Amino acid sequence: RHDLLAQRHDYYIVNHHGVGLIEEALSKRPDIDLVIVDEVAVFRNSRSKTLFKPLNRVLNAQKIARAAWGLTGTPTPNDATDAFGQCKLLTPENYHGHFTAFKQETMLQFGPFKWVPKKGSEKSVARILKPSIRFERSVCTDMEPCFIERRAEMSEDQKKAYKQLIAQAATEVRGSTVTAVNAAVLISKLVQTACGVVIAADGSLVKFDFGPRMSVLEEVIAENDEKVIVLVPFTGALDAVATELRKRWSVAVVDGRVSAGARTTIFREFRTLPNPHVLVAHPQVLAHGLDLTAATLTIWYAPTYKAEVYQQANARMDGSKQKIKIDKGKLQDVVLSLSNGGR
């Protein structure tokens, strides 16, 4: 990083955590007078020693006149207080109080642990983040759907089971045996393992630690400021994902176990009401004739191998007057290799 920074260029690009590694070198570069912070909401925690503090020193403590622009689609992904750290980075002159004072200004406490936004808290957020420019999705209607791949690592117990399945077409997890009788079943078991829940030989569900994959999923949802569809092709994984997401968002679940009448109600509420914010669904139930244009993001938590189902499920957002994004969870390349007859 230091060697690259020593070279003369118009732009230098570094990841969020890399700022601290080149902080001292930046103090000797007064020619770098503009810092553009993509996904600035990542720096919302003003107590973070690895993210916020190094960037704050670069912007506000090196005695170099630097302009700073923050880019984000969701300045307050969790609470109104998320704006506090961004204000301290970009517009510190707008608010001179402490975090606690801003929290009391924007949030209302219910009980010892629960806080909810006060009515009008968005005005406080807008005040401390000025000047700002906002582009609504409605002005981006001429853009093609955007396909994005995110890589999610597996946990250690997932990796162990995954390797055993590839090598032996069988693995044992906490006393339960998982087997694959042919290549097609093996592919399915590998994908289930990567998802975090796999069906054992006796029909029971075996759960893994799927925290890394869940973290990526939550990150993608938090980055989107409007409704989201999450597609999960396995029932066990679908239930596990929905359970985790309910800890942060309002969630509705639709799969083959949900009656036609209940599905109709869920789809109508998803289109017309603020909640649910996230629809977790089996892709086959979204395959035909549904209008889910309230969503601007579809996430494939795991792939389907039916091309028609993939195309039709993605088309549920067609007709939306807003830009469409489709995030695809990326599994290990060996799954694709196996599907082509490799071993």
mmCIF file of N, CA and C in Angstrom, residues 23 49 58 71 74 83-84 112 137 144 286 292 306 322 324 342:
data_model
loop_
_atom_site.group_PDB
_atom_site.id
_atom_site.type_symbol
_atom_site.label_atom_id
_atom_site.label_comp_id
_atom_site.label_asym_id
_atom_site.label_seq_id
_atom_site.Cartn_x
_atom_site.Cartn_y
_atom_site.Cartn_z
ATOM 1 N N GLU A 23 -2.357 5.802 7.294
ATOM 2 C CA GLU A 23 -2.700 7.070 7.954
ATOM 3 C C GLU A 23 -1.497 8.000 8.069
ATOM 4 N N LYS A 49 -12.150 1.716 16.709
ATOM 5 C CA LYS A 49 -10.724 2.047 16.617
ATOM 6 C C LYS A 49 -10.128 1.644 15.276
ATOM 7 N N VAL A 58 -7.529 11.327 9.644
ATOM 8 C CA VAL A 58 -7.125 11.733 8.293
ATOM 9 C C VAL A 58 -7.913 12.953 7.831
ATOM 10 N N LEU A 71 -20.787 8.847 0.480
ATOM 11 C CA LEU A 71 -21.796 8.267 -0.400
ATOM 12 C C LEU A 71 -22.483 7.103 0.305
ATOM 13 N N THR A 74 -28.156 4.418 2.422
ATOM 14 C CA THR A 74 -28.842 4.239 3.708
ATOM 15 C C THR A 74 -28.014 4.873 4.817
ATOM 16 N N ALA A 83 -26.448 8.346 12.250
ATOM 17 C CA ALA A 83 -25.977 9.571 11.594
ATOM 18 C C ALA A 83 -24.883 10.264 12.395
ATOM 19 N N PHE A 84 -24.781 9.967 13.679
ATOM 20 C CA PHE A 84 -23.859 10.703 14.552
ATOM 21 C C PHE A 84 -22.404 10.561 14.092
ATOM 22 N N PRO A 112 -35.443 -0.965 29.759
ATOM 23 C CA PRO A 112 -33.997 -0.762 29.934
ATOM 24 C C PRO A 112 -33.169 -0.926 28.663
ATOM 25 N N ARG A 137 -34.508 6.648 -6.341
ATOM 26 C CA ARG A 137 -34.422 5.597 -7.346
ATOM 27 C C ARG A 137 -35.309 5.892 -8.555
ATOM 28 N N GLU A 144 -30.477 -0.628 -16.551
ATOM 29 C CA GLU A 144 -30.738 -2.060 -16.624
ATOM 30 C C GLU A 144 -30.608 -2.682 -15.231
ATOM 31 N N LEU A 286 -42.589 -18.107 -6.425
ATOM 32 C CA LEU A 286 -42.592 -16.792 -7.062
ATOM 33 C C LEU A 286 -42.413 -16.898 -8.571
ATOM 34 N N LEU A 292 -44.513 -8.092 -7.551
ATOM 35 C CA LEU A 292 -43.823 -7.751 -6.303
ATOM 36 C C LEU A 292 -42.891 -6.567 -6.540
ATOM 37 N N LYS A 306 -32.794 -24.621 -11.967
ATOM 38 C CA LYS A 306 -33.844 -24.561 -12.977
ATOM 39 C C LYS A 306 -33.844 -23.168 -13.588
ATOM 40 N N GLN A 322 -38.359 1.643 -10.361
ATOM 41 C CA GLN A 322 -37.117 1.897 -9.655
ATOM 42 C C GLN A 322 -36.043 0.948 -10.163
ATOM 43 N N ILE A 324 -33.446 -1.909 -10.302
ATOM 44 C CA ILE A 324 -33.509 -3.258 -9.752
ATOM 45 C C ILE A 324 -32.092 -3.781 -9.527
ATOM 46 N N GLY A 342 -17.524 -33.100 -13.124
ATOM 47 C CA GLY A 342 -16.201 -33.182 -12.506
ATOM 48 C C GLY A 342 -16.292 -33.777 -11.124
#
